[in-house]
mmCIF file of C-alpha atoms (C1' of nucleotides) in Angstrom:
data_model
loop_
_atom_site.group_PDB
_atom_site.id
_atom_site.type_symbol
_atom_site.label_atom_id
_atom_site.label_comp_id
_atom_site.label_asym_id
_atom_site.label_seq_id
_atom_site.Cartn_x
_atom_site.Cartn_y
_atom_site.Cartn_z
ATOM 1 C CA MET L 1 9.176 18.492 3.917
ATOM 2 C CA PRO L 2 11.380 19.382 6.951
ATOM 3 C CA GLU L 3 11.866 16.093 9.113
ATOM 4 C CA LEU L 4 14.034 15.367 12.063
ATOM 5 C CA PRO L 5 17.176 16.067 10.340
ATOM 6 C CA GLU L 6 16.517 19.123 8.676
ATOM 7 C CA VAL L 7 15.213 20.679 11.513
ATOM 8 C CA GLU L 8 18.287 19.628 13.238
ATOM 9 C CA HIS L 9 20.512 21.153 10.894
ATOM 10 C CA LEU L 10 18.489 24.410 10.857
ATOM 11 C CA ARG L 11 19.045 24.485 14.409
ATOM 12 C CA ARG L 12 22.564 24.401 14.192
ATOM 13 C CA SER L 13 22.988 26.424 11.145
ATOM 14 C CA LEU L 14 20.758 29.117 12.892
ATOM 15 C CA GLY L 15 23.148 29.251 15.929
ATOM 16 C CA PRO L 16 25.490 31.915 14.624
ATOM 17 C CA HIS L 17 22.737 34.167 13.470
ATOM 18 C CA ILE L 18 20.700 34.425 16.571
ATOM 19 C CA LEU L 19 22.411 33.363 19.736
ATOM 20 C CA GLY L 20 23.271 36.327 21.829
ATOM 21 C CA ALA L 21 21.505 38.841 20.028
ATOM 22 C CA ARG L 22 18.596 41.120 20.817
ATOM 23 C CA VAL L 23 15.078 40.646 19.414
ATOM 24 C CA THR L 24 14.841 44.717 18.584
ATOM 25 C CA SER L 25 11.578 44.166 17.198
ATOM 26 C CA ALA L 26 8.958 41.220 16.114
ATOM 27 C CA ALA L 27 5.715 41.209 14.046
ATOM 28 C CA LEU L 28 2.944 38.462 13.302
ATOM 29 C CA HIS L 29 1.295 38.901 9.987
ATOM 30 C CA ARG L 30 -0.856 36.080 10.177
ATOM 31 C CA PRO L 31 -2.452 35.281 13.610
ATOM 32 C CA ASP L 32 -3.821 32.088 13.094
ATOM 33 C CA ILE L 33 -0.566 30.533 12.784
ATOM 34 C CA CYS L 34 0.297 31.160 15.991
ATOM 35 C CA THR L 35 -0.728 29.961 19.349
ATOM 36 C CA HIS L 36 -0.246 32.012 22.425
ATOM 37 C CA ALA L 37 0.157 30.274 25.780
ATOM 38 C CA ALA L 38 -0.756 33.872 27.395
ATOM 39 C CA PRO L 39 -3.591 35.300 25.520
ATOM 40 C CA GLY L 40 -3.898 39.114 26.126
ATOM 41 C CA THR L 41 0.257 39.573 25.818
ATOM 42 C CA PRO L 42 0.983 41.695 22.416
ATOM 43 C CA ALA L 43 2.175 39.460 19.964
ATOM 44 C CA SER L 44 5.691 41.449 19.664
ATOM 45 C CA ARG L 45 6.241 40.496 23.276
ATOM 46 C CA ALA L 46 5.127 36.888 22.934
ATOM 47 C CA LEU L 47 7.515 36.758 19.738
ATOM 48 C CA LEU L 48 10.053 37.585 22.342
ATOM 49 C CA ALA L 49 10.316 41.244 21.310
ATOM 50 C CA GLY L 50 12.787 42.789 23.932
ATOM 51 C CA GLU L 51 14.662 39.446 24.743
ATOM 52 C CA CYS L 52 17.794 38.365 24.091
ATOM 53 C CA ILE L 53 18.421 34.707 22.418
ATOM 54 C CA SER L 54 20.564 32.657 24.758
ATOM 55 C CA ALA L 55 19.906 28.934 23.634
ATOM 56 C CA THR L 56 17.923 26.742 20.866
ATOM 57 C CA ARG L 57 16.417 23.587 21.504
ATOM 58 C CA ARG L 58 14.731 20.877 19.289
ATOM 59 C CA LEU L 59 12.018 17.882 20.080
ATOM 60 C CA GLY L 60 11.569 15.807 17.118
ATOM 61 C CA LYS L 61 10.398 18.412 14.215
ATOM 62 C CA GLN L 62 9.760 20.950 16.475
ATOM 63 C CA LEU L 63 12.468 23.785 17.366
ATOM 64 C CA ALA L 64 12.326 26.281 20.590
ATOM 65 C CA ILE L 65 14.058 29.457 20.581
ATOM 66 C CA MET L 66 15.057 30.408 24.565
ATOM 67 C CA THR L 67 15.701 33.588 26.366
ATOM 68 C CA PRO L 68 16.818 33.858 30.021
ATOM 69 C CA SER L 69 13.950 35.093 30.969
ATOM 70 C CA GLY L 70 12.201 31.873 30.168
ATOM 71 C CA ARG L 71 9.985 33.585 27.336
ATOM 72 C CA THR L 72 10.064 31.021 24.748
ATOM 73 C CA LEU L 73 9.380 30.700 20.928
ATOM 74 C CA CYS L 74 8.517 26.986 19.190
ATOM 75 C CA ILE L 75 8.349 26.510 15.818
ATOM 76 C CA HIS L 76 7.113 23.849 13.927
ATOM 77 C CA LEU L 77 7.758 24.201 10.112
ATOM 78 C CA GLY L 78 5.271 21.778 8.948
ATOM 79 C CA MET L 79 5.939 20.463 5.392
ATOM 80 C CA SER L 80 6.500 23.783 3.533
ATOM 81 C CA GLY L 81 8.046 25.917 6.697
ATOM 82 C CA GLN L 82 10.935 27.703 6.582
ATOM 83 C CA LEU L 83 13.098 30.108 8.582
ATOM 84 C CA LEU L 84 14.953 32.634 6.487
ATOM 85 C CA VAL L 85 17.907 34.807 7.781
ATOM 86 C CA ASN L 86 18.327 37.608 5.723
ATOM 87 C CA PRO L 87 17.278 36.788 2.552
ATOM 88 C CA ARG L 88 18.331 38.137 -0.606
ATOM 89 C CA THR L 89 15.019 38.505 -2.036
ATOM 90 C CA PRO L 90 14.204 41.975 -1.477
ATOM 91 C CA ALA L 91 11.103 42.908 0.915
ATOM 92 C CA GLY L 92 7.724 42.318 -0.615
ATOM 93 C CA GLY L 93 9.354 39.777 -3.048
ATOM 94 C CA LEU L 94 8.251 37.042 -0.504
ATOM 95 C CA THR L 95 5.127 35.461 -0.323
ATOM 96 C CA HIS L 96 3.522 33.781 2.835
ATOM 97 C CA VAL L 97 5.880 35.388 5.273
ATOM 98 C CA HIS L 98 3.672 35.118 8.471
ATOM 99 C CA ALA L 99 6.208 36.178 11.364
ATOM 100 C CA SER L 100 9.164 38.341 11.008
ATOM 101 C CA TRP L 101 12.077 39.675 13.384
ATOM 102 C CA GLU L 102 14.679 42.214 13.456
ATOM 103 C CA LEU L 103 17.440 41.014 16.027
ATOM 104 C CA ALA L 104 20.459 43.056 16.928
ATOM 105 C CA HIS L 105 23.637 41.737 17.970
ATOM 106 C CA PRO L 106 26.154 43.304 20.346
ATOM 107 C CA SER L 107 28.760 43.959 17.679
ATOM 108 C CA GLY L 108 26.159 46.119 15.704
ATOM 109 C CA THR L 109 25.469 43.380 13.425
ATOM 110 C CA VAL L 110 21.685 43.417 12.527
ATOM 111 C CA VAL L 111 19.871 40.184 11.285
ATOM 112 C CA ARG L 112 16.370 39.774 9.792
ATOM 113 C CA LEU L 113 14.935 36.470 10.299
ATOM 114 C CA LEU L 114 11.446 35.514 8.706
ATOM 115 C CA PHE L 115 8.912 32.798 9.092
ATOM 116 C CA ARG L 116 7.678 31.672 5.565
ATOM 117 C CA ASP L 117 5.219 28.661 5.482
ATOM 118 C CA PRO L 118 3.183 28.466 1.898
ATOM 119 C CA ARG L 119 1.017 25.652 2.858
ATOM 120 C CA ARG L 120 0.496 26.499 6.436
ATOM 121 C CA PHE L 121 0.911 22.997 7.837
ATOM 122 C CA GLY L 122 3.001 24.184 10.631
ATOM 123 C CA GLY L 123 3.039 27.074 12.835
ATOM 124 C CA LEU L 124 4.399 28.979 16.369
ATOM 125 C CA TRP L 125 3.579 28.740 19.839
ATOM 126 C CA THR L 126 4.471 31.296 22.298
ATOM 127 C CA PHE L 127 4.881 30.746 25.889
ATOM 128 C CA PRO L 128 5.738 32.955 28.699
ATOM 129 C CA ARG L 129 7.658 30.192 30.610
ATOM 130 C CA ALA L 130 10.337 27.835 29.621
ATOM 131 C CA ASP L 131 8.371 25.071 31.559
ATOM 132 C CA LEU L 132 5.266 25.390 29.602
ATOM 133 C CA LEU L 133 7.318 24.493 26.435
ATOM 134 C CA ASP L 134 8.329 21.149 28.669
ATOM 135 C CA ALA L 135 4.479 20.498 29.050
ATOM 136 C CA HIS L 136 3.946 21.307 25.352
ATOM 137 C CA TRP L 137 6.633 18.958 24.342
ATOM 138 C CA ALA L 138 5.575 16.330 27.281
ATOM 139 C CA HIS L 139 2.911 14.450 24.920
ATOM 140 C CA ILE L 140 5.875 13.773 22.456
ATOM 141 C CA GLY L 141 7.802 10.849 22.548
ATOM 142 C CA PRO L 142 11.501 10.618 22.814
ATOM 143 C CA ASP L 143 13.758 11.969 19.957
ATOM 144 C CA ALA L 144 14.188 9.827 17.111
ATOM 145 C CA LEU L 145 18.088 10.463 17.489
ATOM 146 C CA ALA L 146 18.403 8.783 20.622
ATOM 147 C CA ILE L 147 15.341 5.996 20.469
ATOM 148 C CA THR L 148 15.894 2.777 21.696
ATOM 149 C CA GLY L 149 14.476 -0.654 21.045
ATOM 150 C CA GLU L 150 13.152 -0.992 24.723
ATOM 151 C CA HIS L 151 11.105 1.955 24.221
ATOM 152 C CA LEU L 152 9.641 0.614 21.002
ATOM 153 C CA HIS L 153 9.072 -2.697 22.176
ATOM 154 C CA ARG L 154 7.413 -1.608 25.352
ATOM 155 C CA HIS L 155 5.223 0.904 23.871
ATOM 156 C CA GLU L 156 4.726 -0.785 20.322
ATOM 157 C CA GLY L 157 4.707 -4.123 21.012
ATOM 158 C CA ALA L 158 1.480 -5.350 21.563
ATOM 159 C CA ARG L 159 -0.170 -3.258 18.907
ATOM 160 C CA ALA L 160 -1.554 -4.077 15.977
ATOM 161 C CA ARG L 161 -1.188 -0.897 13.580
ATOM 162 C CA PRO L 162 1.587 -1.582 10.826
ATOM 163 C CA ILE L 163 4.999 -0.073 12.165
ATOM 164 C CA LYS L 164 4.789 2.252 9.051
ATOM 165 C CA SER L 165 1.929 4.002 10.930
ATOM 166 C CA ALA L 166 4.000 3.842 14.473
ATOM 167 C CA LEU L 167 7.122 5.514 13.264
ATOM 168 C CA LEU L 168 5.007 8.225 11.851
ATOM 169 C CA ASP L 169 3.382 8.575 15.260
ATOM 170 C CA GLN L 170 4.916 11.926 16.894
ATOM 171 C CA ALA L 171 3.657 10.248 20.259
ATOM 172 C CA LEU L 172 5.509 7.237 20.291
ATOM 173 C CA LEU L 173 8.750 8.724 18.837
ATOM 174 C CA ALA L 174 9.511 12.375 17.801
ATOM 175 C CA GLY L 175 11.111 13.513 14.285
ATOM 176 C CA VAL L 176 10.377 10.719 11.810
ATOM 177 C CA GLY L 177 8.192 11.572 8.514
ATOM 178 C CA ASN L 178 7.103 9.778 5.655
ATOM 179 C CA ILE L 179 10.697 9.832 4.135
ATOM 180 C CA TYR L 180 12.774 8.257 6.927
ATOM 181 C CA ALA L 181 9.956 5.761 7.879
ATOM 182 C CA ASP L 182 10.259 4.228 4.486
ATOM 183 C CA GLU L 183 14.330 4.503 4.503
ATOM 184 C CA ALA L 184 14.631 3.063 8.153
ATOM 185 C CA LEU L 185 12.079 0.290 7.226
ATOM 186 C CA PHE L 186 14.239 -0.669 4.363
ATOM 187 C CA ARG L 187 17.477 -0.649 6.047
ATOM 188 C CA ALA L 188 16.187 -2.752 9.027
ATOM 189 C CA GLY L 189 14.611 -5.221 6.300
ATOM 190 C CA LEU L 190 11.202 -4.703 7.583
ATOM 191 C CA ALA L 191 7.971 -4.907 5.809
ATOM 192 C CA PRO L 192 6.243 -1.857 6.460
ATOM 193 C CA GLN L 193 2.570 -3.160 6.859
ATOM 194 C CA ARG L 194 3.978 -5.857 9.507
ATOM 195 C CA SER L 195 1.988 -5.336 13.026
ATOM 196 C CA GLY L 196 3.888 -4.376 15.824
ATOM 197 C CA ARG L 197 3.027 -7.519 17.814
ATOM 198 C CA THR L 198 4.853 -9.450 15.136
ATOM 199 C CA LEU L 199 7.953 -8.301 15.870
ATOM 200 C CA THR L 200 10.898 -9.623 18.264
ATOM 201 C CA PRO L 201 12.959 -7.687 20.910
ATOM 202 C CA ASP L 202 15.842 -8.054 18.003
ATOM 203 C CA ASN L 203 13.761 -6.482 15.224
ATOM 204 C CA TRP L 204 13.133 -3.454 17.566
ATOM 205 C CA HIS L 205 16.791 -3.161 18.387
ATOM 206 C CA ALA L 206 17.962 -3.062 14.651
ATOM 207 C CA LEU L 207 15.040 -0.660 13.935
ATOM 208 C CA ALA L 208 15.915 1.442 16.841
ATOM 209 C CA ALA L 209 19.721 1.459 15.666
ATOM 210 C CA THR L 210 18.762 2.001 11.853
ATOM 211 C CA LEU L 211 16.902 4.852 12.580
ATOM 212 C CA ARG L 212 19.338 6.541 15.089
ATOM 213 C CA THR L 213 22.135 5.931 12.498
ATOM 214 C CA LEU L 214 20.116 6.973 9.284
ATOM 215 C CA LEU L 215 19.192 10.158 11.048
ATOM 216 C CA ALA L 216 22.456 11.005 12.406
ATOM 217 C CA GLU L 217 24.051 10.443 8.522
ATOM 218 C CA ALA L 218 21.163 12.587 7.407
ATOM 219 C CA VAL L 219 22.177 15.631 9.970
ATOM 220 C CA GLU L 220 25.371 15.670 9.223
ATOM 221 C CA ALA L 221 24.648 15.538 5.173
ATOM 222 C CA GLY L 222 22.571 18.699 6.071
ATOM 223 C CA GLY L 223 18.888 17.161 5.718
ATOM 224 C CA THR L 224 17.367 15.970 2.325
ATOM 225 C CA THR L 225 16.609 17.726 -0.923
ATOM 226 C CA LEU L 226 13.027 18.682 -1.000
ATOM 227 C CA ARG L 227 12.060 21.299 -2.932
ATOM 228 C CA ASP L 228 10.587 23.659 0.169
ATOM 229 C CA TYR L 229 13.671 23.233 2.451
ATOM 230 C CA ARG L 230 16.656 25.591 2.876
ATOM 231 C CA ASP L 231 19.033 25.941 5.722
ATOM 232 C CA ALA L 232 19.338 29.304 7.567
ATOM 233 C CA ASP L 233 21.751 29.964 5.373
ATOM 234 C CA GLY L 234 19.362 29.589 2.334
ATOM 235 C CA ARG L 235 21.071 26.225 1.388
ATOM 236 C CA THR L 236 19.088 23.233 0.164
ATOM 237 C CA GLY L 237 20.154 19.683 1.989
ATOM 238 C CA ASN L 238 22.088 16.915 -0.170
ATOM 239 C CA ALA L 239 21.094 13.900 1.428
ATOM 240 C CA GLY L 240 18.589 13.151 -1.454
ATOM 241 C CA ALA L 241 20.670 11.120 -3.550
ATOM 242 C CA ALA L 242 21.031 8.752 -0.669
ATOM 243 C CA HIS L 243 17.181 7.472 -0.534
ATOM 244 C CA ALA L 244 17.089 3.767 -1.487
ATOM 245 C CA VAL L 245 13.254 3.899 -1.587
ATOM 246 C CA TYR L 246 11.695 7.204 -0.953
ATOM 247 C CA GLY L 247 10.174 8.194 -4.494
ATOM 248 C CA ARG L 248 11.610 4.977 -6.372
ATOM 249 C CA ALA L 249 8.667 3.289 -6.445
ATOM 250 C CA GLY L 250 8.393 0.722 -9.588
ATOM 251 C CA HIS L 251 12.264 1.394 -10.003
ATOM 252 C CA PRO L 252 14.732 -1.391 -9.088
ATOM 253 C CA CYS L 253 16.155 -2.198 -5.600
ATOM 254 C CA LEU L 254 19.324 -0.823 -5.269
ATOM 255 C CA ARG L 255 20.314 -3.971 -3.232
ATOM 256 C CA CYS L 256 18.615 -6.810 -5.155
ATOM 257 C CA GLY L 257 17.216 -5.073 -8.181
ATOM 258 C CA THR L 258 13.484 -6.210 -7.536
ATOM 259 C CA THR L 259 10.986 -3.569 -8.682
ATOM 260 C CA LEU L 260 9.810 -1.390 -5.626
ATOM 261 C CA GLU L 261 6.296 -1.869 -4.308
ATOM 262 C CA THR L 262 4.181 0.844 -3.752
ATOM 263 C CA ALA L 263 1.133 1.373 -1.304
ATOM 264 C CA MET L 264 -1.323 3.903 0.785
ATOM 265 C CA ILE L 265 -0.447 3.621 4.600
ATOM 266 C CA SER L 266 -1.806 5.623 6.906
ATOM 267 C CA GLN L 267 -2.756 7.860 3.803
ATOM 268 C CA ARG L 268 0.781 7.772 3.172
ATOM 269 C CA THR L 269 2.692 6.897 -0.155
ATOM 270 C CA THR L 270 4.959 3.971 0.830
ATOM 271 C CA VAL L 271 7.416 2.481 -0.980
ATOM 272 C CA TRP L 272 9.035 -0.758 -0.100
ATOM 273 C CA CYS L 273 11.211 -3.755 -1.573
ATOM 274 C CA GLN L 274 9.209 -7.208 -1.232
ATOM 275 C CA GLN L 275 12.541 -9.041 -1.521
ATOM 276 C CA CYS L 276 14.663 -7.121 1.030
ATOM 277 C CA GLN L 277 11.669 -6.539 3.678
ATOM 278 C CA ARG L 278 9.888 -9.190 5.391
ATOM 279 C "C1'" DA C 1 -9.837 2.130 22.821
ATOM 280 C "C1'" DG C 2 -7.373 1.703 18.751
ATOM 281 C "C1'" DG C 3 -7.495 2.552 14.183
ATOM 282 C "C1'" DC C 4 -8.748 4.679 9.762
ATOM 283 C "C1'" DG C 5 -10.389 8.444 7.081
ATOM 284 C "C1'" DA C 6 -11.216 13.548 6.075
ATOM 285 C "C1'" DT C 7 -9.495 17.741 6.434
ATOM 286 C "C1'" DC C 8 -6.416 21.983 6.261
ATOM 287 C "C1'" DC C 9 -3.274 24.380 2.236
ATOM 288 C "C1'" DT C 10 -0.659 25.677 -2.200
ATOM 289 C "C1'" DG C 11 2.551 24.823 -5.809
ATOM 290 C "C1'" DA C 12 5.274 21.509 -8.440
ATOM 291 C "C1'" DG C 13 4.919 18.704 -12.273
ATOM 292 C "C1'" DG C 14 2.815 15.592 -15.522
ATOM 293 C "C1'" DG C 15 -0.528 15.542 -19.182
ATOM 294 C "C1'" DC C 16 -2.765 16.789 -22.883
ATOM 295 C "C1'" DT A 1 3.390 27.111 -24.890
ATOM 296 C "C1'" DG A 2 -0.210 26.948 -21.904
ATOM 297 C "C1'" DC A 3 -3.642 25.498 -18.856
ATOM 298 C "C1'" DC A 4 -5.680 22.284 -15.879
ATOM 299 C "C1'" DC A 5 -5.164 18.520 -12.839
ATOM 300 C "C1'" DT A 6 -3.356 15.506 -9.694
ATOM 301 C "C1'" DC A 7 -0.673 14.960 -5.825
ATOM 302 C "C1'" DA A 8 2.251 15.722 -1.537
ATOM 303 C "C1'" DG A 9 2.832 15.877 3.364
ATOM 304 C "C1'" DG A 10 1.848 16.519 9.443
ATOM 305 C "C1'" DA A 11 -1.020 16.798 12.824
ATOM 306 C "C1'" DT A 12 -6.133 16.686 14.351
ATOM 307 C "C1'" DC A 13 -10.642 15.743 14.593
ATOM 308 C "C1'" DG A 14 -14.308 12.864 14.186
ATOM 309 C "C1'" DC A 15 -15.884 8.375 13.383
ATOM 310 C "C1'" DC A 16 -16.887 3.207 13.703
#
DNA sequence: AGGCGATCCTGAGGGC
DNA sequence: TGCCCTCAGGATCGCC
């Protein structure tokens, strides 16, 4: 499922295909996956038909497509969402395509864009003005690529919940999902069930630094290899081999050899090393 | 009020 | 080989 690195990699790979192009048509095939900030606007118009694409933005796991008029499309991939550019699969060969666009570049190149999401945990938001995207994002925490120890300490330092739960809370920081939460805690040497109020300022700084490094590495690697993820060019990520704990419960810790533990924390499978994480 | 659990949905993959 | 069951996951809502 896409987390921050996958979405950032997607954003970067999408740029050459969509920036500077005009949306010649847009269609919403499943209205219930889309939230309109301006009800009454035709779906094709809300989905940027007639607009030029001038920029992309990202906060955490959400991707936004911007236009000079301010009309904005925000995309959340959930866990099985894909944004496909010129898929080779013939039309009708893809199931669960909930929205589609046709774009035309000044050069004449035509691009077909599809939003596909089998499990429908993802979705779209449309905004008639860019400031409404900012309002939509106002309740989400700072992006995990730039997270600081000060922020984590200030907002989580007195709380009782397990730090694994905190890392998954998009209001605290944006972009970390189950995989990178476990990986970051392993690298930082912190046990996932530790309460926030037991961490020292140094612990928070180490955790923030680990998150920034880990996520930046994963962005460069093109995101994790998970069954549903493809970038805009249809490629899978290749950071899967780098996972130290995620998906490795019962296997030896890569650092000390101790058998990795697993438990449910916040309804999420959590894997950690009892020896390396305290 | 904070923390936890249920819920949505589909397909991959394991077991028989 | 084929079928069935379990599990995976983000975010939201309701309950304690």
